[in-house]
Amino acid sequence: MNKIMTEQELLECFDDAVRFGHIFVNYQPKINHSTGRMVGAEALMRWTNPEYGMQYPSNFIPVLEKHDLIYRADLAVFERVCRFLRSCLDTGITPVPVSVNMSRYDIYRKNYVEEIEKLRKQYDIPVNYLHVEVTETSAIGGMELVSSVLKQLHDYGYIVEMDDFGSGYSSLNVLKDLAVDVIKLDMRFLSGSIGGRGGTIISAIVQMAKWLGTPVIAEGVETLEQADYMKSIGCKYVQGYLYSKPVAEEDFLQKLQKIDQEPMTPALDLIKTMDAGRFWDPDSMETLIFNNFVGGAVIFTYQKQKEKAEILRVNKKYVREIGMNMIEQEILDSDPLQGMDEQNRKIYFDTLDRAIASNDEETCETWRTVCSKTCGEDRICVRSFIRLIGKTETQYLFYAMVQNVTAEKARYHELYESERRFRFASEQANVYAWEVDLATRKMRPCFRCMRDLNIPPVVYNYPEPVIESGIFPPDYADMYRHWMAQLEAGEVDHLEAVMPLTVGRIPFHVRFSLERDENGKPLKAYGSATLVVDEKE
Ligand code: C2E
Ligand code: CA
Ligand code: CA
């Protein structure tokens, strides 16, 4: 029979529960959702009373905390875990690191860390098999105290996981000030749809953790959709009913033998001296500047060996400048170098190298193809001001301010090619156009001339072939030859007349304008012919 015990009953049974092993442990695997391998497990306290049956942590843990008994239960759990790990190691089964919960009340006990360390030594468990989970709310008792306990744990070599991250207590500040090695993000705290506000917060936290080089485990993951979503935003480690409920020791032993294992690794290993945390402190000057006082800005990592870059953070203006309708998440997921061709890539890498060497701001302009779900592909030119802000053994960290200079470039290009563009434009408007190189008498027609009048792409010895073909009728041939001579001699700058063209003698307004070099010598003649429509009326 199952009955929830009262506070009084719990207290009366507690000594026996510890002594006779009514308090024991279930294990819940932590899985890499990308590979399906196990990266660790969490030890969860269970209490079965011989008379009342199974008791729930949510019921008995607050009672034990209230009466200052939780440390005894926690130590019992820790010892059980040590014993389990010992038996694994003794029987040749490779265990995974098991994390043990530490109540915030344990933190107040002076010798708690020493006591778990004593147990670990007693069972001779390598410290990498034991992690400690502390909750964010531990910080309520004072930052200094928690910090010193974390330091103690770290000095002994324990990995510390921050449990229930996002549950409320000023999470960002806690993270900034506490040296935790792993963040556990509980999906249940970020209730509601992952597409909404909850999703935005989760993805911001994951990005932030990435920046700090801290792996994130998503807890309470019940559906494939949740796990896939977490993976898509860069959090591949999950713990929850999707993979497994907490299971009894024997069942967990089976899982250890059935499921492949792998170690948990951080997404990014930053040098410890870099105060990356400041960027995530909402009140810091860095954040203020990043969000408000600069243009488009991006923080990205660069692995030189692999020529690989990864965007960690962009501000709103970056999304506006470069995003081409992409949302921030799409930008973060995209490979920033993907859109560059080899030549532009080289320019960009050279600039990064210069920035590494000079430790100063370096500038470049590169073209890239950006792709967005809504707009498709587009080519943009980006001017970047790049500065190195950190480095690790394997990668560099850069801060870049960007400007989208595509329009500026296009205007320049436009001027540069205005003549050509004019001629292309004319194709749209019932205009036949061509240019004649006066020195060589080579003529190049527009596409329309080629299509409608069957003129080849290059006409030599202009205008004779077009006179011969009848485009310029014989009675106008001499007049037309005279025009060419006048243009060639530079005697006129403009010529125009209505001429009946082709064998059909269709009236066209034919015009020429002359282009000269800086010394006034004739270079090219630009000809056009437009249909005369109802000119008499
Ligand atoms: P916690 O440390 O956040 O542990 C995770 C809780 O979520 C566990 O509840 C686990 O069974 C549950 N859980 C795991 N996956 C899912 C899921 O997909 N969906 C849902 N709905 N729940 C999931 P549990 O075992 O009842 O423990 C509750 C809390 O009690 C723990 O939360 C922890 O704060 C505390 N606790 C458990 N074991 C210990 C312990 O050994 N020492 C101390 N001090 N506290 C413990
Ligand atoms: Ca926990
Ligand atoms: Ca938790």
Coordinates of C-alpha atoms and ligand atoms in Angstrom, one line a residue:
M1 CA 0.0 0.0 0.0
N2 CA 1.1 3.5 -0.7
K3 CA 0.6 6.4 1.6
I4 CA 2.2 9.7 1.7
M5 CA 3.8 10.0 5.1
T6 CA 3.3 13.0 7.4
E7 CA 6.1 15.1 8.6
Q8 CA 6.0 13.4 12.0
E9 CA 6.1 9.9 10.5
L10 CA 9.0 10.9 8.2
L11 CA 11.0 12.2 11.1
E12 CA 10.3 9.1 13.2
C13 CA 11.3 6.7 10.4
F14 CA 14.3 8.6 9.2
D15 CA 17.0 6.9 11.3
D16 CA 15.9 3.5 10.2
A17 CA 15.5 4.6 6.6
V18 CA 19.2 5.6 6.5
R19 CA 20.4 2.6 8.5
F20 CA 18.4 -0.1 6.6
G21 CA 18.7 1.3 3.2
H22 CA 15.1 2.5 2.7
I23 CA 16.7 5.5 1.2
F24 CA 18.3 4.5 -2.0
V25 CA 19.1 5.7 -5.5
N26 CA 17.6 5.7 -8.9
Y27 CA 19.6 6.6 -12.0
Q28 CA 18.5 8.7 -14.9
P29 CA 20.8 8.7 -18.0
K30 CA 22.0 11.9 -19.7
I31 CA 22.2 11.3 -23.4
N32 CA 23.8 13.0 -26.4
H33 CA 20.8 13.4 -28.6
S34 CA 23.1 13.7 -31.7
T35 CA 24.7 10.3 -31.2
G36 CA 22.4 8.5 -28.8
R37 CA 25.3 7.8 -26.5
M38 CA 25.2 8.2 -22.8
V39 CA 27.4 11.0 -21.3
G40 CA 26.4 10.6 -17.6
A41 CA 23.6 10.0 -15.2
E42 CA 21.9 11.7 -12.3
A43 CA 21.5 10.0 -9.0
L44 CA 18.0 10.6 -7.6
M45 CA 17.0 9.9 -4.0
R46 CA 14.2 7.4 -3.4
W47 CA 12.6 6.4 -0.1
T48 CA 10.5 3.3 0.3
N49 CA 9.0 2.8 3.7
P50 CA 8.2 -0.9 4.5
E51 CA 4.8 0.1 5.9
Y52 CA 3.7 3.1 3.8
G53 CA 5.4 2.3 0.5
M54 CA 7.1 4.7 -2.0
Q55 CA 7.6 8.3 -0.8
Y56 CA 8.2 11.2 -3.2
P57 CA 11.1 13.6 -3.0
S58 CA 8.8 16.5 -3.4
N59 CA 7.2 15.5 -0.1
F60 CA 10.1 14.2 2.0
I61 CA 13.0 16.4 0.9
P62 CA 11.5 19.7 2.2
V63 CA 10.8 18.0 5.5
L64 CA 14.4 16.7 5.8
E65 CA 15.7 20.2 4.8
K66 CA 13.5 21.8 7.4
H67 CA 14.8 19.6 10.2
D68 CA 18.4 19.8 9.1
L69 CA 18.5 16.1 8.2
I70 CA 19.0 16.4 4.5
Y71 CA 22.8 16.2 4.7
R72 CA 22.5 12.7 6.2
A73 CA 20.2 11.6 3.4
D74 CA 22.5 13.2 0.8
L75 CA 25.6 11.5 2.3
A76 CA 23.7 8.2 2.2
V77 CA 22.9 8.8 -1.4
F78 CA 26.5 9.7 -2.1
E79 CA 27.8 6.5 -0.4
R80 CA 25.3 4.4 -2.4
V81 CA 26.6 5.9 -5.6
C82 CA 30.2 5.3 -4.6
R83 CA 29.3 1.7 -3.8
F84 CA 27.6 1.3 -7.1
L85 CA 30.5 2.8 -9.0
R86 CA 32.9 0.6 -7.1
S87 CA 31.0 -2.5 -8.1
C88 CA 31.0 -1.4 -11.7
L89 CA 34.7 -0.9 -11.7
D90 CA 35.3 -4.2 -9.9
T91 CA 33.2 -6.1 -12.4
G92 CA 34.7 -4.5 -15.4
I93 CA 31.7 -2.4 -16.4
T94 CA 32.7 1.1 -17.4
P95 CA 30.4 3.5 -15.6
V96 CA 29.5 7.0 -16.7
P97 CA 30.0 10.1 -14.4
V98 CA 27.2 10.2 -12.0
S99 CA 26.0 13.5 -10.6
V100 CA 24.8 13.7 -7.1
N101 CA 22.5 16.4 -5.8
M102 CA 23.7 18.7 -3.1
S103 CA 21.0 20.5 -1.2
R104 CA 21.5 24.2 -0.5
Y105 CA 21.5 23.2 3.1
D106 CA 24.5 21.0 2.6
I107 CA 26.3 24.1 1.6
Y108 CA 25.8 25.6 5.0
R109 CA 27.5 22.6 6.6
K110 CA 31.2 23.3 7.1
N111 CA 32.5 19.8 6.5
Y112 CA 30.1 18.6 3.8
V113 CA 32.6 18.6 1.0
E114 CA 35.2 16.9 3.2
E115 CA 32.7 14.2 4.1
I116 CA 31.9 13.3 0.5
E117 CA 35.6 13.4 -0.3
K118 CA 36.2 11.0 2.5
L119 CA 33.6 8.6 1.1
R120 CA 35.1 8.9 -2.4
K121 CA 38.5 8.0 -1.1
Q122 CA 37.1 5.2 1.0
Y123 CA 35.6 3.6 -2.1
D124 CA 38.5 4.6 -4.2
I125 CA 36.5 6.2 -7.0
P126 CA 38.3 8.3 -9.6
V127 CA 36.9 11.8 -9.1
N128 CA 35.9 12.2 -12.7
Y129 CA 33.1 9.7 -12.1
L130 CA 31.4 11.9 -9.6
H131 CA 29.7 15.2 -10.4
V132 CA 28.0 17.5 -7.9
E133 CA 24.7 19.2 -8.8
V134 CA 24.1 22.5 -6.9
T135 CA 20.9 24.5 -7.5
E136 CA 20.8 28.0 -8.6
T137 CA 18.9 28.8 -5.4
S138 CA 21.9 28.0 -3.3
A139 CA 23.0 31.5 -4.1
I140 CA 20.3 32.8 -1.9
G141 CA 22.4 31.9 1.1
G142 CA 25.1 34.3 -0.2
M143 CA 27.4 34.3 -3.1
E144 CA 30.6 34.1 -1.1
L145 CA 29.6 30.9 0.7
V146 CA 28.6 29.1 -2.5
S147 CA 31.7 30.4 -4.2
S148 CA 33.9 29.0 -1.5
V149 CA 32.1 25.6 -1.6
L150 CA 32.5 25.5 -5.4
K151 CA 36.1 26.2 -5.0
Q152 CA 36.5 23.5 -2.5
L153 CA 34.8 21.0 -4.9
H154 CA 36.9 22.2 -7.8
D155 CA 40.1 21.8 -5.7
Y156 CA 39.2 18.2 -5.2
G157 CA 38.5 17.8 -8.9
Y158 CA 34.7 17.5 -8.9
I159 CA 32.8 18.7 -11.9
V160 CA 30.0 21.0 -10.7
E161 CA 26.7 21.2 -12.5
M162 CA 24.3 24.0 -12.0
D163 CA 20.9 22.5 -11.5
D164 CA 17.5 24.0 -12.4
F165 CA 19.1 26.8 -14.3
G166 CA 16.5 29.3 -15.3
S167 CA 14.3 28.6 -12.3
G168 CA 14.3 32.2 -11.3
Y169 CA 16.9 33.4 -8.9
S170 CA 18.7 36.0 -11.0
S171 CA 20.1 33.3 -13.2
L172 CA 22.4 35.5 -15.3
N173 CA 24.1 37.0 -12.4
V174 CA 24.5 33.6 -10.7
L175 CA 26.1 32.2 -13.8
K176 CA 28.4 35.1 -14.2
D177 CA 29.6 34.9 -10.6
L178 CA 29.7 31.2 -10.0
A179 CA 32.3 28.9 -11.6
V180 CA 30.1 26.0 -12.7
D181 CA 31.2 23.5 -15.3
V182 CA 27.9 22.4 -16.7
I183 CA 24.5 24.0 -16.9
K184 CA 21.3 22.0 -16.5
L185 CA 18.4 23.8 -18.1
D186 CA 15.0 22.5 -17.1
M187 CA 12.5 22.6 -19.9
R188 CA 9.7 22.8 -17.4
F189 CA 10.7 26.2 -16.1
L190 CA 10.4 27.6 -19.6
S191 CA 6.9 26.6 -19.9
G192 CA 4.7 27.0 -23.0
S193 CA 5.6 26.6 -26.6
I194 CA 9.2 26.3 -27.6
G195 CA 8.3 28.5 -30.6
G196 CA 7.4 31.4 -28.3
R197 CA 9.0 33.4 -25.6
G198 CA 10.2 30.2 -23.8
G199 CA 12.1 29.2 -26.9
T200 CA 13.7 32.6 -27.2
I201 CA 14.9 32.5 -23.6
I202 CA 16.2 28.9 -24.0
S203 CA 18.1 29.7 -27.1
A204 CA 19.6 32.8 -25.6
I205 CA 20.8 30.8 -22.6
V206 CA 22.3 28.1 -24.8
Q207 CA 24.1 30.8 -26.9
M208 CA 25.4 32.4 -23.7
A209 CA 26.6 29.1 -22.3
K210 CA 28.4 28.4 -25.6
W211 CA 30.1 31.7 -25.2
L212 CA 31.2 30.8 -21.7
G213 CA 32.4 27.4 -23.0
T214 CA 29.9 25.6 -20.7
P215 CA 28.0 22.5 -21.9
V216 CA 24.3 22.6 -21.4
I217 CA 22.1 19.7 -20.5
A218 CA 18.4 20.0 -21.2
E219 CA 16.4 18.4 -18.4
G220 CA 12.9 17.2 -18.3
V221 CA 12.9 16.5 -22.0
E222 CA 9.8 14.4 -22.7
T223 CA 9.3 14.7 -26.5
L224 CA 11.3 14.2 -29.6
E225 CA 10.2 17.6 -30.7
Q226 CA 11.8 19.2 -27.6
A227 CA 15.0 17.2 -28.0
D228 CA 15.3 18.1 -31.7
Y229 CA 14.6 21.7 -30.9
M230 CA 17.3 21.8 -28.3
K231 CA 19.7 20.2 -30.7
S232 CA 18.9 22.7 -33.3
I233 CA 19.9 25.6 -31.0
G234 CA 23.1 23.9 -30.0
C235 CA 22.2 21.9 -27.0
K236 CA 22.6 18.2 -27.7
Y237 CA 22.7 16.8 -24.2
V238 CA 19.3 15.8 -22.8
Q239 CA 18.0 14.1 -19.8
G240 CA 14.3 13.2 -19.5
Y241 CA 11.5 10.7 -20.0
L242 CA 12.1 10.8 -23.7
Y243 CA 15.2 8.5 -23.2
S244 CA 14.5 7.1 -19.8
K245 CA 12.8 7.6 -16.5
P246 CA 15.0 7.3 -13.4
V247 CA 15.5 3.6 -13.1
A248 CA 16.6 1.2 -10.3
E249 CA 20.3 0.3 -10.0
E250 CA 19.9 -3.1 -11.6
D251 CA 18.2 -1.6 -14.7
F252 CA 20.7 1.1 -14.9
L253 CA 23.5 -1.5 -14.9
Q254 CA 21.8 -3.1 -17.9
K255 CA 21.7 0.3 -19.7
L256 CA 25.4 0.9 -19.0
Q257 CA 26.1 -2.3 -20.8
K258 CA 23.7 -1.7 -23.7
I259 CA 24.2 2.0 -24.5
D260 CA 27.4 3.3 -25.9
Q261 CA 29.2 6.0 -23.9
E262 CA 31.1 9.2 -24.7
P263 CA 32.4 12.1 -22.7
M264 CA 30.6 15.4 -22.5
T265 CA 32.5 18.2 -24.1
P266 CA 32.0 21.9 -24.1
A267 CA 31.1 23.6 -27.3
L268 CA 33.9 26.1 -26.9
D269 CA 36.9 26.2 -24.7
L270 CA 37.8 29.8 -23.9
I271 CA 40.9 30.9 -22.2
K272 CA 40.1 31.3 -18.5
T273 CA 41.6 34.7 -18.2
M274 CA 39.1 36.2 -20.6
D275 CA 36.3 37.8 -18.8
A276 CA 33.7 36.6 -21.3
G277 CA 31.0 36.9 -18.6
R278 CA 30.9 40.6 -18.9
F279 CA 29.3 40.4 -22.3
W280 CA 26.4 38.5 -20.8
D281 CA 25.9 40.7 -17.8
P282 CA 23.0 42.8 -18.8
D283 CA 24.3 45.7 -16.8
S284 CA 27.8 45.7 -18.1
M285 CA 29.2 48.4 -20.3
E286 CA 30.0 45.8 -22.9
T287 CA 26.4 44.7 -23.3
L288 CA 25.3 48.3 -23.3
I289 CA 27.7 49.1 -26.1
F290 CA 27.0 45.9 -28.0
N291 CA 23.3 46.5 -28.0
N292 CA 23.0 50.2 -28.4
F293 CA 26.0 52.1 -29.4
V294 CA 27.5 50.3 -32.3
G295 CA 26.2 49.4 -35.7
G296 CA 25.9 45.8 -36.8
A297 CA 28.2 43.7 -34.6
V298 CA 29.0 40.1 -34.4
I299 CA 31.1 37.9 -32.2
F300 CA 32.5 34.8 -33.8
T301 CA 35.1 32.1 -33.3
Y302 CA 37.6 31.1 -35.9
Q303 CA 39.5 27.8 -36.1
K304 CA 42.5 28.5 -38.2
Q305 CA 43.5 25.0 -39.0
K306 CA 40.0 24.0 -40.1
E307 CA 39.3 27.4 -41.7
K308 CA 36.0 27.3 -39.8
A309 CA 34.1 30.2 -38.3
E310 CA 31.1 30.0 -36.0
I311 CA 28.9 33.0 -35.0
L312 CA 28.2 33.2 -31.3
R313 CA 26.4 36.4 -31.0
V314 CA 24.9 39.1 -33.2
N315 CA 23.1 42.3 -32.2
K316 CA 19.9 43.6 -33.7
K317 CA 21.6 45.9 -36.0
Y318 CA 23.6 43.1 -37.5
V319 CA 20.4 41.2 -38.2
R320 CA 19.1 44.3 -39.9
E321 CA 22.3 45.0 -41.9
I322 CA 23.3 41.6 -43.0
G323 CA 20.4 39.4 -42.2
M324 CA 18.4 39.8 -45.5
N325 CA 15.3 38.8 -43.7
M326 CA 16.9 36.1 -41.7
I327 CA 16.0 35.8 -38.1
E328 CA 18.7 35.9 -35.6
Q329 CA 18.6 32.2 -35.0
E330 CA 19.0 31.5 -38.7
I331 CA 22.1 33.7 -38.7
L332 CA 23.5 31.9 -35.7
D333 CA 23.0 28.6 -37.3
S334 CA 24.5 29.6 -40.6
D335 CA 28.2 29.2 -41.5
P336 CA 29.3 32.8 -42.1
L337 CA 32.0 31.7 -44.6
Q338 CA 29.7 29.5 -46.6
G339 CA 28.5 32.4 -48.8
M340 CA 31.9 33.5 -49.8
D341 CA 33.7 32.3 -52.9
E342 CA 37.4 31.4 -52.7
Q343 CA 38.7 34.8 -53.6
N344 CA 36.5 36.6 -51.0
R345 CA 37.3 33.9 -48.4
K346 CA 41.0 34.6 -48.9
I347 CA 40.5 38.3 -48.4
Y348 CA 38.6 37.5 -45.2
F349 CA 41.1 35.1 -43.8
D350 CA 44.0 37.4 -44.6
T351 CA 42.2 40.1 -42.7
L352 CA 41.8 37.8 -39.7
D353 CA 45.4 36.9 -39.8
R354 CA 46.3 40.6 -39.9
A355 CA 44.0 41.2 -36.9
I356 CA 45.7 38.4 -35.0
A357 CA 49.2 39.8 -35.8
S358 CA 48.5 43.4 -35.2
N359 CA 46.1 43.1 -32.3
D360 CA 44.4 46.1 -33.8
E361 CA 41.3 46.7 -35.9
E362 CA 41.6 45.5 -39.5
T363 CA 39.2 46.2 -42.3
C364 CA 38.1 44.4 -45.4
E365 CA 35.3 44.3 -47.9
T366 CA 33.9 41.0 -49.1
W367 CA 31.1 39.8 -51.2
R368 CA 29.0 37.0 -50.0
T369 CA 25.9 35.2 -51.1
V370 CA 23.3 35.1 -48.4
C371 CA 20.4 32.8 -48.3
S372 CA 17.2 33.2 -46.4
K373 CA 14.1 31.1 -46.3
T374 CA 11.9 33.9 -47.4
C375 CA 14.0 35.8 -49.8
G376 CA 16.1 33.2 -51.5
E377 CA 19.6 34.1 -52.5
D378 CA 21.2 37.5 -52.8
R379 CA 24.7 38.8 -53.1
I380 CA 25.8 41.5 -50.7
C381 CA 29.0 43.3 -50.0
V382 CA 30.0 43.6 -46.4
R383 CA 32.7 45.9 -45.0
S384 CA 34.0 44.5 -41.7
F385 CA 36.1 46.1 -39.0
I386 CA 37.6 43.1 -37.2
R387 CA 39.4 42.9 -33.9
L388 CA 40.7 39.9 -32.0
I389 CA 39.3 39.7 -28.5
G390 CA 40.4 36.3 -27.2
K391 CA 42.1 33.1 -28.1
T392 CA 42.3 29.5 -27.0
E393 CA 44.7 26.8 -28.1
T394 CA 42.6 25.9 -31.0
Q395 CA 40.6 29.0 -31.8
Y396 CA 40.4 32.7 -32.0
L397 CA 37.6 34.9 -30.9
F398 CA 36.8 38.0 -32.9
Y399 CA 34.6 41.0 -32.6
A400 CA 33.5 42.6 -35.9
M401 CA 31.5 45.6 -36.8
V402 CA 29.9 45.3 -40.2
Q403 CA 28.4 47.6 -42.7
N404 CA 26.3 46.4 -45.7
V405 CA 27.9 48.4 -48.5
T406 CA 26.1 46.7 -51.3
A407 CA 24.1 49.8 -52.3
E408 CA 27.2 51.9 -52.2
K409 CA 29.1 49.4 -54.4
A410 CA 26.1 49.1 -56.7
R411 CA 26.1 52.9 -57.3
Y412 CA 29.8 52.9 -58.1
H413 CA 29.3 49.9 -60.4
E414 CA 26.4 51.7 -62.0
L415 CA 28.4 54.8 -62.8
Y416 CA 31.2 52.7 -64.1
E417 CA 28.9 50.8 -66.4
S418 CA 26.3 53.4 -67.1
E419 CA 26.8 53.3 -70.8
R420 CA 26.4 49.6 -71.0
R421 CA 23.5 49.8 -68.7
F422 CA 21.8 52.4 -70.8
R423 CA 22.1 50.1 -73.7
F424 CA 20.7 47.2 -71.8
A425 CA 17.9 49.4 -70.7
S426 CA 17.1 50.3 -74.3
E427 CA 16.5 46.7 -75.0
Q428 CA 13.4 47.0 -72.9
A429 CA 12.0 50.0 -74.8
N430 CA 11.6 49.3 -78.5
V431 CA 15.0 50.8 -79.2
Y432 CA 17.6 49.2 -81.3
A433 CA 21.1 50.2 -80.2
W434 CA 24.6 49.6 -81.3
E435 CA 28.1 50.9 -80.9
V436 CA 30.7 51.5 -83.5
D437 CA 34.4 51.5 -82.7
L438 CA 35.5 54.3 -85.1
A439 CA 39.2 53.3 -85.3
T440 CA 38.5 49.7 -86.3
R441 CA 35.0 50.1 -87.8
K442 CA 33.8 47.2 -85.7
M443 CA 30.2 47.4 -84.7
R444 CA 28.5 45.6 -81.8
P445 CA 24.7 45.4 -81.9
C446 CA 22.3 45.0 -79.0
F447 CA 20.5 41.8 -78.5
R448 CA 17.4 43.1 -80.1
C449 CA 19.3 43.9 -83.3
M450 CA 20.6 40.4 -83.4
R451 CA 17.3 38.9 -82.8
D452 CA 15.0 41.0 -85.0
L453 CA 17.4 42.0 -87.8
N454 CA 19.6 39.0 -87.8
I455 CA 22.8 41.0 -87.3
P456 CA 25.8 39.0 -86.1
P457 CA 27.4 39.8 -82.7
V458 CA 30.2 41.7 -84.4
V459 CA 30.0 43.4 -87.7
Y460 CA 33.3 44.3 -89.4
N461 CA 33.8 47.1 -91.8
Y462 CA 30.7 48.9 -90.7
P463 CA 28.4 50.1 -92.3
E464 CA 29.0 48.1 -95.6
P465 CA 27.5 44.8 -94.5
V466 CA 24.3 46.4 -93.2
I467 CA 23.9 48.3 -96.4
E468 CA 24.5 45.2 -98.4
S469 CA 21.9 43.3 -96.4
G470 CA 19.3 46.0 -97.1
I471 CA 18.8 47.2 -93.5
F472 CA 19.9 50.6 -94.8
P473 CA 18.3 50.9 -98.2
P474 CA 20.4 51.8 -101.2
D475 CA 19.0 55.3 -101.6
Y476 CA 20.1 56.2 -98.0
A477 CA 23.5 54.3 -98.3
D478 CA 25.6 57.3 -99.3
M479 CA 24.1 59.5 -96.6
Y480 CA 24.8 56.9 -94.1
R481 CA 28.4 56.4 -95.2
H482 CA 28.8 60.2 -95.0
W483 CA 27.6 60.1 -91.3
M484 CA 30.2 57.6 -90.5
A485 CA 32.9 59.7 -92.1
Q486 CA 31.8 62.8 -90.2
L487 CA 31.8 60.9 -86.9
E488 CA 35.2 59.4 -87.6
A489 CA 36.6 62.8 -88.3
G490 CA 35.0 64.2 -85.2
E491 CA 33.2 66.9 -87.2
V492 CA 29.9 66.3 -85.4
D493 CA 28.8 65.1 -81.9
H494 CA 25.2 64.3 -82.8
L495 CA 23.4 63.2 -85.9
E496 CA 19.8 62.3 -86.4
A497 CA 17.3 61.7 -89.1
V498 CA 14.2 59.6 -89.9
M499 CA 15.2 56.8 -92.3
P500 CA 13.1 54.0 -93.8
L501 CA 14.9 50.9 -92.7
T502 CA 14.9 47.3 -93.9
V503 CA 13.3 46.1 -97.1
G504 CA 10.0 46.9 -95.6
R505 CA 11.1 50.6 -95.4
I506 CA 9.8 51.1 -91.9
P507 CA 10.4 54.6 -90.6
F508 CA 12.9 54.8 -87.8
H509 CA 14.3 57.7 -85.9
V510 CA 18.1 57.0 -86.2
R511 CA 20.4 58.9 -83.9
F512 CA 24.2 58.9 -83.3
S513 CA 26.2 60.4 -80.5
L514 CA 29.9 60.5 -80.4
E515 CA 32.2 59.6 -77.6
R516 CA 35.6 61.2 -77.5
D517 CA 38.8 60.5 -75.4
E518 CA 40.2 63.2 -73.1
N519 CA 42.1 64.8 -76.0
G520 CA 38.9 65.1 -78.0
K521 CA 39.8 62.3 -80.4
P522 CA 36.7 60.3 -81.6
L523 CA 36.4 56.9 -80.0
K524 CA 33.0 55.4 -80.4
A525 CA 29.8 56.2 -82.0
Y526 CA 26.6 55.1 -80.2
G527 CA 23.7 54.5 -82.5
S528 CA 20.1 53.9 -81.9
A529 CA 17.0 53.5 -83.9
T530 CA 13.5 53.9 -82.5
L531 CA 10.3 53.2 -84.4
V532 CA 8.5 56.3 -85.5
V533 CA 5.0 56.0 -84.3
D534 CA 2.3 58.3 -85.8
E535 CA 4.8 61.1 -86.1
K536 CA 2.7 63.1 -88.4
E537 CA -0.2 63.4 -86.0
Ligands
C2E1 P1 16.0 17.6 -9.8 O1 17.4 17.6 -9.2 O2 15.7 18.7 -10.7 O3 15.8 16.2 -10.5 C1 15.1 16.0 -11.7 C2 13.7 15.6 -11.4 O4 12.9 15.6 -12.6 C3 13.5 14.2 -10.8 O5 12.4 14.2 -10.0 C4 13.2 13.4 -12.1 O6 12.6 12.2 -11.8 C5 12.4 14.3 -12.8 N1 12.4 14.1 -14.2 C6 13.4 13.6 -15.0 N2 13.0 13.6 -16.3 C7 11.7 14.1 -16.3 C8 10.8 14.3 -17.4 O7 11.1 14.1 -18.6 N3 9.6 14.8 -17.1 C9 9.2 15.1 -15.8 N4 8.0 15.6 -15.6 N5 10.1 14.9 -14.8 C10 11.3 14.4 -15.1 P2 12.5 13.6 -8.6 O8 13.3 12.3 -8.6 O9 11.1 13.5 -8.1 O10 13.3 14.6 -7.7 C11 12.7 15.9 -7.5 C12 13.7 16.8 -6.8 O11 14.1 16.3 -5.6 C13 15.0 16.9 -7.6 O12 14.9 17.7 -8.7 C14 16.0 17.4 -6.5 O13 15.8 18.8 -6.3 C15 15.5 16.7 -5.3 N6 16.3 15.5 -5.1 C16 16.2 14.3 -5.7 N7 17.2 13.5 -5.3 C17 17.9 14.2 -4.4 C18 19.1 14.0 -3.6 O14 19.7 12.9 -3.6 N8 19.5 15.0 -2.7 C19 18.8 16.2 -2.7 N9 19.3 17.1 -1.8 N10 17.8 16.5 -3.4 C20 17.3 15.5 -4.3
CA2 CA 19.3 17.6 -10.0
CA3 CA 16.9 19.8 -12.1

